[in-house]
Amino acid sequence: TISDEILKRVVESYRRIRNTLRFLLANTADYDHAKHALPVDQWLEIDRYALALTQKLQDEVRADYERYEFHLIAQRLQTFCSEDLGGFYLDILKDRLYTAGANSAARRSAQNALYHITNSLVRLMAPILSFTAEEVWEVLSGKEDDSVFASEWYDLPILENRVEIFTRWQKLREIRATVQKFLETLRMEGKIGSSLQAEVEVGVDGSTYDALKDIGNELRFILVTSQTNFYP
């Protein structure tokens, strides 16, 4: 089955993946892994969550390759780039990458995560997006005569408390989705412009509050608002 509409959707999916790769490469351009690598336990927790998402993607995609389920791989890559990265992690990360000191721990933590995400992603896409993967690999390796197909699957850093991190950040993403929907309504009504013009108070149940209390004032960065408080 083929149509203009199907081709349009494919183009949009590919554009999302390519734009995500451009962002990853641009924001690791001044990162030297030999000099700037940090132990995972020194990363900010959101960066560790992004690593956990990447490990999950890598496990699923490798299993799909074993079964020759190429259509599932394409779907997973597109969803990861558009929702997990573009719609969540990278959207939150922009302020830290652009405003934190060039060699600050906060910025280097983000770059560590982006470095590992890019190295995993380029290998996962290589069999089905070969030319794009080779373009990315040339930038990563800095060698024109090297090839991604001469590499093996990437070994991501080992992440402790992966399940606990997943659980906490899934709750945070649910809160973020609810707040964004509410803020969008306010924008449409002309009551605010940017979400940074808003101060938000979030009421949560006791178990959610216990899981999120260590986040504290960092919640405003996650929700991209000027101030955020949450209470049980």
PDB file of C-alpha atoms in Angstrom:
ATOM      1  CA  THR A   1       0.000   0.000   0.000  1.00  0.00           C
ATOM      2  CA  ILE A   2       1.355   3.421  -0.969  1.00  0.00           C
ATOM      3  CA  SER A   3      -0.068   6.931  -1.177  1.00  0.00           C
ATOM      4  CA  ASP A   4       0.976  10.556  -0.896  1.00  0.00           C
ATOM      5  CA  GLU A   5      -0.302  10.584   2.686  1.00  0.00           C
ATOM      6  CA  ILE A   6       1.768   7.511   3.641  1.00  0.00           C
ATOM      7  CA  LEU A   7       4.887   9.010   2.065  1.00  0.00           C
ATOM      8  CA  LYS A   8       4.238  12.289   3.881  1.00  0.00           C
ATOM      9  CA  ARG A   9       4.104  10.465   7.231  1.00  0.00           C
ATOM     10  CA  VAL A  10       7.342   8.627   6.437  1.00  0.00           C
ATOM     11  CA  VAL A  11       9.050  11.913   5.561  1.00  0.00           C
ATOM     12  CA  GLU A  12       7.868  13.488   8.826  1.00  0.00           C
ATOM     13  CA  SER A  13       9.093  10.494  10.836  1.00  0.00           C
ATOM     14  CA  TYR A  14      12.496  10.612   9.172  1.00  0.00           C
ATOM     15  CA  ARG A  15      12.739  14.384   9.642  1.00  0.00           C
ATOM     16  CA  ARG A  16      12.073  13.972  13.358  1.00  0.00           C
ATOM     17  CA  ILE A  17      14.842  11.377  13.680  1.00  0.00           C
ATOM     18  CA  ARG A  18      17.293  13.458  11.642  1.00  0.00           C
ATOM     19  CA  ASN A  19      16.579  16.663  13.574  1.00  0.00           C
ATOM     20  CA  THR A  20      17.077  14.783  16.840  1.00  0.00           C
ATOM     21  CA  LEU A  21      20.455  13.557  15.625  1.00  0.00           C
ATOM     22  CA  ARG A  22      21.443  17.102  14.618  1.00  0.00           C
ATOM     23  CA  PHE A  23      20.611  18.290  18.140  1.00  0.00           C
ATOM     24  CA  LEU A  24      22.596  15.471  19.754  1.00  0.00           C
ATOM     25  CA  LEU A  25      25.661  16.110  17.608  1.00  0.00           C
ATOM     26  CA  ALA A  26      25.523  19.889  17.998  1.00  0.00           C
ATOM     27  CA  ASN A  27      25.361  19.698  21.772  1.00  0.00           C
ATOM     28  CA  THR A  28      28.229  17.239  22.119  1.00  0.00           C
ATOM     29  CA  ALA A  29      30.516  19.118  19.715  1.00  0.00           C
ATOM     30  CA  ASP A  30      32.737  20.393  22.551  1.00  0.00           C
ATOM     31  CA  TYR A  31      32.540  17.150  24.548  1.00  0.00           C
ATOM     32  CA  ASP A  32      35.652  14.965  24.773  1.00  0.00           C
ATOM     33  CA  HIS A  33      34.785  11.673  26.426  1.00  0.00           C
ATOM     34  CA  ALA A  34      38.392  11.089  27.498  1.00  0.00           C
ATOM     35  CA  LYS A  35      38.380  14.393  29.409  1.00  0.00           C
ATOM     36  CA  HIS A  36      34.781  15.002  30.375  1.00  0.00           C
ATOM     37  CA  ALA A  37      33.382  11.562  31.253  1.00  0.00           C
ATOM     38  CA  LEU A  38      31.655  11.401  34.645  1.00  0.00           C
ATOM     39  CA  PRO A  39      30.620   8.347  36.685  1.00  0.00           C
ATOM     40  CA  VAL A  40      26.907   7.732  36.258  1.00  0.00           C
ATOM     41  CA  ASP A  41      26.247   8.300  39.958  1.00  0.00           C
ATOM     42  CA  GLN A  42      27.461  11.904  39.494  1.00  0.00           C
ATOM     43  CA  TRP A  43      24.901  12.648  36.759  1.00  0.00           C
ATOM     44  CA  LEU A  44      21.687  14.508  37.481  1.00  0.00           C
ATOM     45  CA  GLU A  45      18.831  12.070  37.906  1.00  0.00           C
ATOM     46  CA  ILE A  46      17.002  13.148  34.765  1.00  0.00           C
ATOM     47  CA  ASP A  47      20.139  12.306  32.776  1.00  0.00           C
ATOM     48  CA  ARG A  48      20.190   8.864  34.390  1.00  0.00           C
ATOM     49  CA  TYR A  49      16.532   8.469  33.456  1.00  0.00           C
ATOM     50  CA  ALA A  50      17.401   9.262  29.830  1.00  0.00           C
ATOM     51  CA  LEU A  51      20.073   6.563  30.013  1.00  0.00           C
ATOM     52  CA  ALA A  52      17.492   4.110  31.355  1.00  0.00           C
ATOM     53  CA  LEU A  53      15.153   4.946  28.458  1.00  0.00           C
ATOM     54  CA  THR A  54      18.003   4.359  25.999  1.00  0.00           C
ATOM     55  CA  GLN A  55      18.836   0.988  27.561  1.00  0.00           C
ATOM     56  CA  LYS A  56      15.185  -0.024  27.279  1.00  0.00           C
ATOM     57  CA  LEU A  57      15.116   1.036  23.619  1.00  0.00           C
ATOM     58  CA  GLN A  58      18.343  -0.824  22.875  1.00  0.00           C
ATOM     59  CA  ASP A  59      17.091  -4.042  24.493  1.00  0.00           C
ATOM     60  CA  GLU A  60      13.823  -3.891  22.551  1.00  0.00           C
ATOM     61  CA  VAL A  61      15.395  -3.011  19.188  1.00  0.00           C
ATOM     62  CA  ARG A  62      18.028  -5.733  19.445  1.00  0.00           C
ATOM     63  CA  ALA A  63      15.263  -8.250  20.148  1.00  0.00           C
ATOM     64  CA  ASP A  64      13.342  -6.937  17.120  1.00  0.00           C
ATOM     65  CA  TYR A  65      16.402  -7.426  14.901  1.00  0.00           C
ATOM     66  CA  GLU A  66      16.670 -11.015  16.105  1.00  0.00           C
ATOM     67  CA  ARG A  67      13.087 -11.547  14.891  1.00  0.00           C
ATOM     68  CA  TYR A  68      13.536  -9.444  11.695  1.00  0.00           C
ATOM     69  CA  GLU A  69      10.725  -7.150  12.858  1.00  0.00           C
ATOM     70  CA  PHE A  70      12.057  -4.111  11.010  1.00  0.00           C
ATOM     71  CA  HIS A  71       8.762  -2.208  11.050  1.00  0.00           C
ATOM     72  CA  LEU A  72       8.762  -2.307  14.863  1.00  0.00           C
ATOM     73  CA  ILE A  73      12.302  -0.936  14.924  1.00  0.00           C
ATOM     74  CA  ALA A  74      11.284   2.009  12.742  1.00  0.00           C
ATOM     75  CA  GLN A  75       8.334   2.702  15.048  1.00  0.00           C
ATOM     76  CA  ARG A  76      10.449   2.500  18.199  1.00  0.00           C
ATOM     77  CA  LEU A  77      13.124   4.829  16.831  1.00  0.00           C
ATOM     78  CA  GLN A  78      10.546   7.389  15.748  1.00  0.00           C
ATOM     79  CA  THR A  79       8.716   7.242  19.095  1.00  0.00           C
ATOM     80  CA  PHE A  80      11.953   7.501  21.065  1.00  0.00           C
ATOM     81  CA  CYS A  81      13.107  10.561  19.108  1.00  0.00           C
ATOM     82  CA  SER A  82       9.758  12.344  19.079  1.00  0.00           C
ATOM     83  CA  GLU A  83       8.337  11.525  22.511  1.00  0.00           C
ATOM     84  CA  ASP A  84      11.075  10.432  24.903  1.00  0.00           C
ATOM     85  CA  LEU A  85      13.740  12.814  23.585  1.00  0.00           C
ATOM     86  CA  GLY A  86      12.123  15.682  21.634  1.00  0.00           C
ATOM     87  CA  GLY A  87       8.880  15.851  23.585  1.00  0.00           C
ATOM     88  CA  PHE A  88      10.418  15.365  27.010  1.00  0.00           C
ATOM     89  CA  TYR A  89      14.123  15.060  27.773  1.00  0.00           C
ATOM     90  CA  LEU A  90      15.620  17.435  25.212  1.00  0.00           C
ATOM     91  CA  ASP A  91      12.858  19.978  25.772  1.00  0.00           C
ATOM     92  CA  ILE A  92      13.786  20.145  29.462  1.00  0.00           C
ATOM     93  CA  LEU A  93      17.515  19.985  28.739  1.00  0.00           C
ATOM     94  CA  LYS A  94      17.759  23.065  26.506  1.00  0.00           C
ATOM     95  CA  ASP A  95      18.014  25.625  29.303  1.00  0.00           C
ATOM     96  CA  ARG A  96      20.781  23.681  31.038  1.00  0.00           C
ATOM     97  CA  LEU A  97      22.773  23.180  27.849  1.00  0.00           C
ATOM     98  CA  TYR A  98      22.458  26.789  26.719  1.00  0.00           C
ATOM     99  CA  THR A  99      22.736  28.711  30.000  1.00  0.00           C
ATOM    100  CA  ALA A 100      24.910  26.630  32.355  1.00  0.00           C
ATOM    101  CA  GLY A 101      28.672  27.212  32.385  1.00  0.00           C
ATOM    102  CA  ALA A 102      30.517  25.476  29.565  1.00  0.00           C
ATOM    103  CA  ASN A 103      32.418  23.243  31.991  1.00  0.00           C
ATOM    104  CA  SER A 104      29.813  23.138  34.750  1.00  0.00           C
ATOM    105  CA  ALA A 105      28.887  19.796  36.286  1.00  0.00           C
ATOM    106  CA  ALA A 106      25.265  20.281  35.218  1.00  0.00           C
ATOM    107  CA  ARG A 107      26.150  20.766  31.549  1.00  0.00           C
ATOM    108  CA  ARG A 108      28.754  17.992  31.508  1.00  0.00           C
ATOM    109  CA  SER A 109      26.224  15.634  33.095  1.00  0.00           C
ATOM    110  CA  ALA A 110      23.850  16.340  30.208  1.00  0.00           C
ATOM    111  CA  GLN A 111      26.606  15.888  27.631  1.00  0.00           C
ATOM    112  CA  ASN A 112      27.607  12.554  29.138  1.00  0.00           C
ATOM    113  CA  ALA A 113      24.053  11.318  28.670  1.00  0.00           C
ATOM    114  CA  LEU A 114      23.824  12.722  25.124  1.00  0.00           C
ATOM    115  CA  TYR A 115      27.144  11.096  24.191  1.00  0.00           C
ATOM    116  CA  HIS A 116      25.971   7.635  25.228  1.00  0.00           C
ATOM    117  CA  ILE A 117      22.512   8.105  23.703  1.00  0.00           C
ATOM    118  CA  THR A 118      24.043   9.092  20.348  1.00  0.00           C
ATOM    119  CA  ASN A 119      26.469   6.174  20.323  1.00  0.00           C
ATOM    120  CA  SER A 120      23.667   3.720  21.013  1.00  0.00           C
ATOM    121  CA  LEU A 121      21.208   5.322  18.606  1.00  0.00           C
ATOM    122  CA  VAL A 122      23.556   5.421  15.590  1.00  0.00           C
ATOM    123  CA  ARG A 123      24.214   1.682  15.868  1.00  0.00           C
ATOM    124  CA  LEU A 124      20.551   0.801  16.355  1.00  0.00           C
ATOM    125  CA  MET A 125      19.484   2.669  13.231  1.00  0.00           C
ATOM    126  CA  ALA A 126      22.389   1.601  10.991  1.00  0.00           C
ATOM    127  CA  PRO A 127      20.753  -1.476   9.390  1.00  0.00           C
ATOM    128  CA  ILE A 128      17.614   0.447   8.347  1.00  0.00           C
ATOM    129  CA  LEU A 129      18.920   4.039   8.020  1.00  0.00           C
ATOM    130  CA  SER A 130      22.339   3.209   6.682  1.00  0.00           C
ATOM    131  CA  PHE A 131      23.294   6.459   4.956  1.00  0.00           C
ATOM    132  CA  THR A 132      22.124   8.630   7.847  1.00  0.00           C
ATOM    133  CA  ALA A 133      23.954   6.403  10.331  1.00  0.00           C
ATOM    134  CA  GLU A 134      27.165   6.713   8.303  1.00  0.00           C
ATOM    135  CA  GLU A 135      26.821  10.514   8.277  1.00  0.00           C
ATOM    136  CA  VAL A 136      26.450  10.540  12.053  1.00  0.00           C
ATOM    137  CA  TRP A 137      29.297   8.085  12.517  1.00  0.00           C
ATOM    138  CA  GLU A 138      31.666  10.261  10.494  1.00  0.00           C
ATOM    139  CA  VAL A 139      31.002  13.143  12.883  1.00  0.00           C
ATOM    140  CA  LEU A 140      31.306  10.933  15.972  1.00  0.00           C
ATOM    141  CA  SER A 141      34.505   9.196  14.925  1.00  0.00           C
ATOM    142  CA  GLY A 142      36.064  12.131  13.111  1.00  0.00           C
ATOM    143  CA  LYS A 143      37.270   9.744  10.409  1.00  0.00           C
ATOM    144  CA  GLU A 144      35.996   9.677   6.843  1.00  0.00           C
ATOM    145  CA  ASP A 145      37.293   6.153   6.175  1.00  0.00           C
ATOM    146  CA  ASP A 146      35.618   4.609   9.247  1.00  0.00           C
ATOM    147  CA  SER A 147      32.196   2.936   9.173  1.00  0.00           C
ATOM    148  CA  VAL A 148      29.475   2.294  11.707  1.00  0.00           C
ATOM    149  CA  PHE A 149      29.206  -1.215  10.255  1.00  0.00           C
ATOM    150  CA  ALA A 150      32.665  -2.031  11.595  1.00  0.00           C
ATOM    151  CA  SER A 151      31.378  -1.481  15.156  1.00  0.00           C
ATOM    152  CA  GLU A 152      29.342  -3.653  17.510  1.00  0.00           C
ATOM    153  CA  TRP A 153      26.306  -2.915  19.658  1.00  0.00           C
ATOM    154  CA  TYR A 154      27.090  -0.193  22.177  1.00  0.00           C
ATOM    155  CA  ASP A 155      27.712  -1.031  25.839  1.00  0.00           C
ATOM    156  CA  LEU A 156      25.805   1.569  27.822  1.00  0.00           C
ATOM    157  CA  PRO A 157      26.987   2.416  31.350  1.00  0.00           C
ATOM    158  CA  ILE A 158      25.457   0.280  34.084  1.00  0.00           C
ATOM    159  CA  LEU A 159      22.688   2.126  35.913  1.00  0.00           C
ATOM    160  CA  GLU A 160      21.852   1.338  39.528  1.00  0.00           C
ATOM    161  CA  ASN A 161      18.240   1.624  40.796  1.00  0.00           C
ATOM    162  CA  ARG A 162      16.925   1.569  37.243  1.00  0.00           C
ATOM    163  CA  VAL A 163      13.421   0.413  38.252  1.00  0.00           C
ATOM    164  CA  GLU A 164      13.154   3.039  40.998  1.00  0.00           C
ATOM    165  CA  ILE A 165      14.210   5.800  38.593  1.00  0.00           C
ATOM    166  CA  PHE A 166      11.748   4.597  35.962  1.00  0.00           C
ATOM    167  CA  THR A 167       8.868   4.599  38.455  1.00  0.00           C
ATOM    168  CA  ARG A 168       9.620   8.094  39.776  1.00  0.00           C
ATOM    169  CA  TRP A 169      10.036   9.668  36.355  1.00  0.00           C
ATOM    170  CA  GLN A 170       6.939   8.030  34.909  1.00  0.00           C
ATOM    171  CA  LYS A 171       4.990   9.827  37.650  1.00  0.00           C
ATOM    172  CA  LEU A 172       6.793  13.062  36.807  1.00  0.00           C
ATOM    173  CA  ARG A 173       5.919  12.673  33.137  1.00  0.00           C
ATOM    174  CA  GLU A 174       2.263  12.150  34.006  1.00  0.00           C
ATOM    175  CA  ILE A 175       2.306  15.330  36.102  1.00  0.00           C
ATOM    176  CA  ARG A 176       4.089  17.209  33.315  1.00  0.00           C
ATOM    177  CA  ALA A 177       1.507  16.081  30.731  1.00  0.00           C
ATOM    178  CA  THR A 178      -1.360  17.230  32.960  1.00  0.00           C
ATOM    179  CA  VAL A 179       0.260  20.608  33.655  1.00  0.00           C
ATOM    180  CA  GLN A 180       1.127  21.185  29.985  1.00  0.00           C
ATOM    181  CA  LYS A 181      -2.483  20.505  28.988  1.00  0.00           C
ATOM    182  CA  PHE A 182      -3.704  23.032  31.556  1.00  0.00           C
ATOM    183  CA  LEU A 183      -1.130  25.644  30.492  1.00  0.00           C
ATOM    184  CA  GLU A 184      -2.076  25.175  26.852  1.00  0.00           C
ATOM    185  CA  THR A 185      -5.674  26.007  27.759  1.00  0.00           C
ATOM    186  CA  LEU A 186      -4.477  29.199  29.464  1.00  0.00           C
ATOM    187  CA  ARG A 187      -2.414  30.098  26.391  1.00  0.00           C
ATOM    188  CA  MET A 188      -5.400  29.635  24.097  1.00  0.00           C
ATOM    189  CA  GLU A 189      -7.432  31.900  26.389  1.00  0.00           C
ATOM    190  CA  GLY A 190      -4.698  34.557  26.185  1.00  0.00           C
ATOM    191  CA  LYS A 191      -3.975  34.473  29.916  1.00  0.00           C
ATOM    192  CA  ILE A 192      -0.293  33.538  29.488  1.00  0.00           C
ATOM    193  CA  GLY A 193       2.232  33.477  26.655  1.00  0.00           C
ATOM    194  CA  SER A 194       5.156  31.234  27.441  1.00  0.00           C
ATOM    195  CA  SER A 195       4.876  28.550  30.116  1.00  0.00           C
ATOM    196  CA  LEU A 196       7.671  30.412  31.930  1.00  0.00           C
ATOM    197  CA  GLN A 197       5.091  33.089  32.760  1.00  0.00           C
ATOM    198  CA  ALA A 198       3.268  30.597  34.953  1.00  0.00           C
ATOM    199  CA  GLU A 199       3.656  29.585  38.598  1.00  0.00           C
ATOM    200  CA  VAL A 200       2.169  26.160  39.246  1.00  0.00           C
ATOM    201  CA  GLU A 201       0.978  24.355  42.356  1.00  0.00           C
ATOM    202  CA  VAL A 202       0.490  20.606  42.051  1.00  0.00           C
ATOM    203  CA  GLY A 203      -1.432  18.458  44.494  1.00  0.00           C
ATOM    204  CA  VAL A 204      -0.471  14.763  44.569  1.00  0.00           C
ATOM    205  CA  ASP A 205      -1.388  11.733  46.658  1.00  0.00           C
ATOM    206  CA  GLY A 206       0.807  10.666  49.564  1.00  0.00           C
ATOM    207  CA  SER A 207       2.724   7.915  47.769  1.00  0.00           C
ATOM    208  CA  THR A 208       3.497  10.189  44.822  1.00  0.00           C
ATOM    209  CA  TYR A 209       4.620  12.953  47.156  1.00  0.00           C
ATOM    210  CA  ASP A 210       7.013  10.577  48.921  1.00  0.00           C
ATOM    211  CA  ALA A 211       8.462   9.522  45.558  1.00  0.00           C
ATOM    212  CA  LEU A 212       8.926  13.105  44.376  1.00  0.00           C
ATOM    213  CA  LYS A 213       9.853  15.030  47.519  1.00  0.00           C
ATOM    214  CA  ASP A 214      13.577  14.864  46.747  1.00  0.00           C
ATOM    215  CA  ILE A 215      12.955  16.656  43.431  1.00  0.00           C
ATOM    216  CA  GLY A 216      12.011  19.839  45.279  1.00  0.00           C
ATOM    217  CA  ASN A 217      12.388  23.064  43.317  1.00  0.00           C
ATOM    218  CA  GLU A 218      13.832  21.178  40.341  1.00  0.00           C
ATOM    219  CA  LEU A 219      10.235  20.448  39.346  1.00  0.00           C
ATOM    220  CA  ARG A 220      10.004  23.913  37.767  1.00  0.00           C
ATOM    221  CA  PHE A 221      12.696  22.935  35.252  1.00  0.00           C
ATOM    222  CA  ILE A 222      10.838  19.734  34.421  1.00  0.00           C
ATOM    223  CA  LEU A 223       7.574  21.618  33.871  1.00  0.00           C
ATOM    224  CA  VAL A 224       9.370  24.584  32.234  1.00  0.00           C
ATOM    225  CA  THR A 225       7.642  27.096  34.496  1.00  0.00           C
ATOM    226  CA  SER A 226       8.981  29.987  36.574  1.00  0.00           C
ATOM    227  CA  GLN A 227       8.000  28.397  39.890  1.00  0.00           C
ATOM    228  CA  THR A 228       6.437  25.094  40.931  1.00  0.00           C
ATOM    229  CA  ASN A 229       5.348  23.748  44.289  1.00  0.00           C
ATOM    230  CA  PHE A 230       3.776  20.399  45.022  1.00  0.00           C
ATOM    231  CA  TYR A 231       2.096  19.146  48.156  1.00  0.00           C
ATOM    232  CA  PRO A 232       0.251  16.019  49.381  1.00  0.00           C
TER     233      PRO A 232
END
